[in-house]
XYZ file of C-alpha atoms in Angstrom:
188
model
C 16.810 -52.598 -24.359
C 14.884 -53.372 -27.348
C 11.050 -52.111 -27.970
C 9.301 -54.976 -29.241
C 5.585 -55.498 -30.331
C 3.903 -52.669 -27.510
C 2.980 -49.104 -27.860
C 3.776 -47.178 -25.120
C 2.274 -44.161 -23.984
C 4.724 -41.766 -23.307
C 2.143 -39.128 -21.291
C 1.340 -41.512 -18.727
C 4.948 -42.195 -17.787
C 6.019 -38.531 -17.985
C 8.324 -39.289 -20.262
C 6.709 -37.631 -23.341
C 9.977 -34.724 -23.963
C 12.683 -37.093 -24.711
C 12.910 -40.471 -25.265
C 15.632 -42.849 -25.817
C 15.699 -46.034 -27.783
C 17.722 -49.668 -27.882
C 16.421 -50.408 -31.433
C 13.410 -52.272 -31.910
C 12.567 -55.660 -31.850
C 9.238 -55.615 -33.697
C 7.259 -52.250 -34.716
C 7.018 -50.553 -31.273
C 4.804 -47.029 -31.233
C 6.015 -43.596 -28.748
C 2.867 -42.992 -28.409
C 1.499 -39.487 -26.198
C 4.610 -37.352 -27.547
C 4.841 -34.282 -25.958
C 4.884 -30.802 -28.602
C 8.491 -30.767 -30.002
C 9.990 -34.322 -27.603
C 12.762 -35.903 -28.614
C 13.226 -39.371 -29.965
C 16.998 -40.665 -29.418
C 17.620 -43.545 -31.725
C 20.831 -45.542 -30.868
C 20.298 -48.872 -32.317
C 18.160 -50.731 -35.685
C 15.378 -50.436 -36.105
C 14.081 -53.646 -37.565
C 10.394 -53.953 -38.082
C 9.293 -49.847 -37.651
C 8.940 -47.441 -34.914
C 5.592 -45.087 -34.969
C 6.297 -42.138 -32.650
C 3.007 -39.775 -32.080
C 2.348 -36.207 -30.423
C -0.624 -36.826 -27.303
C -1.893 -33.835 -29.505
C -1.286 -32.782 -33.205
C -3.625 -30.359 -34.333
C -2.356 -27.520 -34.677
C -0.638 -26.082 -38.209
C 2.745 -26.190 -36.828
C 3.544 -28.840 -35.014
C 7.160 -30.868 -34.391
C 8.788 -34.250 -33.068
C 12.462 -34.420 -33.457
C 14.831 -37.207 -34.258
C 18.457 -37.851 -33.340
C 20.806 -40.616 -33.877
C 24.550 -40.246 -31.881
C 26.790 -43.218 -33.025
C 30.405 -43.893 -33.368
C 30.121 -46.703 -35.816
C 27.532 -47.506 -38.448
C 23.756 -47.745 -37.583
C 20.912 -48.900 -40.145
C 18.027 -47.060 -38.007
C 14.791 -48.940 -39.818
C 11.310 -47.403 -40.844
C 10.087 -44.569 -38.080
C 6.334 -43.525 -39.113
C 5.883 -39.925 -38.234
C 1.853 -38.902 -38.061
C 0.254 -35.486 -38.244
C 2.574 -33.812 -37.496
C 4.216 -30.716 -40.246
C 8.028 -30.237 -39.222
C 10.283 -33.322 -38.448
C 13.421 -31.843 -37.081
C 17.070 -34.725 -37.966
C 20.399 -34.802 -36.146
C 22.137 -37.483 -37.515
C 25.672 -37.306 -35.176
C 29.295 -39.318 -35.412
C 30.095 -39.559 -32.371
C 33.331 -38.282 -31.818
C 36.158 -40.973 -30.503
C 40.008 -40.262 -30.465
C 41.650 -43.412 -28.954
C 45.797 -42.923 -29.069
C 47.586 -45.283 -31.812
C 44.888 -46.088 -33.843
C 44.869 -47.332 -36.759
C 42.111 -46.882 -40.083
C 41.194 -49.936 -42.592
C 44.408 -49.935 -44.414
C 46.537 -50.142 -41.699
C 47.243 -45.712 -41.448
C 47.873 -44.364 -38.387
C 45.340 -42.063 -37.059
C 46.853 -38.379 -35.458
C 45.754 -37.921 -32.285
C 42.366 -35.008 -31.873
C 40.592 -36.514 -35.325
C 37.415 -38.539 -35.005
C 38.591 -42.666 -35.045
C 35.647 -44.372 -37.209
C 32.953 -42.380 -39.641
C 29.562 -42.969 -38.768
C 27.794 -43.853 -41.476
C 23.906 -43.412 -40.451
C 21.269 -45.298 -43.087
C 16.953 -44.284 -42.319
C 13.787 -44.116 -43.972
C 11.245 -42.473 -43.755
C 7.765 -41.896 -43.910
C 7.011 -38.558 -42.513
C 3.618 -38.355 -44.577
C 2.025 -35.225 -43.190
C 5.179 -33.553 -43.239
C 5.831 -29.687 -45.025
C 8.949 -29.797 -44.247
C 12.007 -32.091 -43.130
C 15.558 -30.367 -41.925
C 18.705 -32.503 -40.907
C 21.594 -30.881 -39.516
C 24.400 -33.324 -38.225
C 27.755 -34.389 -38.603
C 27.181 -38.771 -39.786
C 27.192 -39.602 -43.302
C 23.573 -40.385 -43.578
C 21.396 -41.643 -45.817
C 18.025 -40.686 -46.026
C 15.270 -42.592 -47.743
C 11.806 -40.059 -47.304
C 8.917 -43.136 -48.127
C 6.206 -42.878 -51.009
C 3.905 -45.798 -48.145
C 1.028 -45.996 -51.390
C 2.955 -45.400 -53.791
C 1.277 -42.585 -55.972
C 3.066 -39.501 -54.061
C -0.593 -38.192 -53.030
C -0.005 -38.914 -49.489
C 2.991 -36.770 -49.140
C 3.005 -33.247 -48.593
C 6.736 -32.771 -47.819
C 7.948 -29.774 -49.951
C 11.421 -28.068 -48.749
C 13.901 -30.611 -47.179
C 16.049 -28.538 -45.855
C 20.172 -29.491 -44.647
C 21.897 -26.419 -44.968
C 23.390 -26.742 -41.393
C 24.627 -30.750 -41.884
C 27.920 -31.898 -42.554
C 27.685 -34.965 -43.262
C 27.757 -36.542 -46.401
C 24.081 -36.837 -47.619
C 22.617 -39.153 -50.113
C 18.333 -38.045 -50.502
C 16.200 -40.822 -51.867
C 13.515 -39.728 -52.870
C 11.510 -42.137 -53.726
C 8.028 -40.122 -52.249
C 8.704 -36.112 -51.904
C 6.570 -34.382 -54.616
C 7.058 -31.777 -57.909
C 8.780 -29.225 -57.306
C 9.962 -29.513 -53.892
C 13.133 -27.920 -52.839
C 15.906 -29.319 -51.769
C 18.832 -27.774 -49.931
C 22.771 -29.369 -49.533
C 24.863 -28.807 -46.391
C 28.287 -29.182 -47.287
C 29.184 -32.146 -47.634
C 29.810 -34.393 -51.203
C 25.841 -34.798 -50.757
C 23.775 -36.904 -53.316
């Protein structure tokens, strides 16, 4: 089920390397995550989901966010604090059903993905200097400027060079001079 208004200390559960969420019904926190932890988001986040490492005092802390869904996903707001690198993987789950038709009534050949995954996520990643994006879903990423000044944002590289879906990047919170590398999709 969905996470409610709760702080789950993942290290107390021994589940601090891989956490799968089915969305949130209120603001939720996953704290105590291990370095390089994976947080998989499978459903909408109603208010926000905060992912916090147990120890984030280095200069190369990493957290991995991922989605893998067939169809649309509005992930919502994900907050990652005190982490220098955020890796985001947005996958389009491959589904091939024999005899499928597209929205216009045209037959979809076998061996072809029957639906395209269109996803969006809002990221509050003020401390991250790097955002790496991989995957195959069409994705809209909004990097938030939570205090509307840009002063708290440190992201200087958005690297989607390995991304094959269509990327739409909303750069509300990016600083001047940020390097953005697009992938093979029709990025905007």
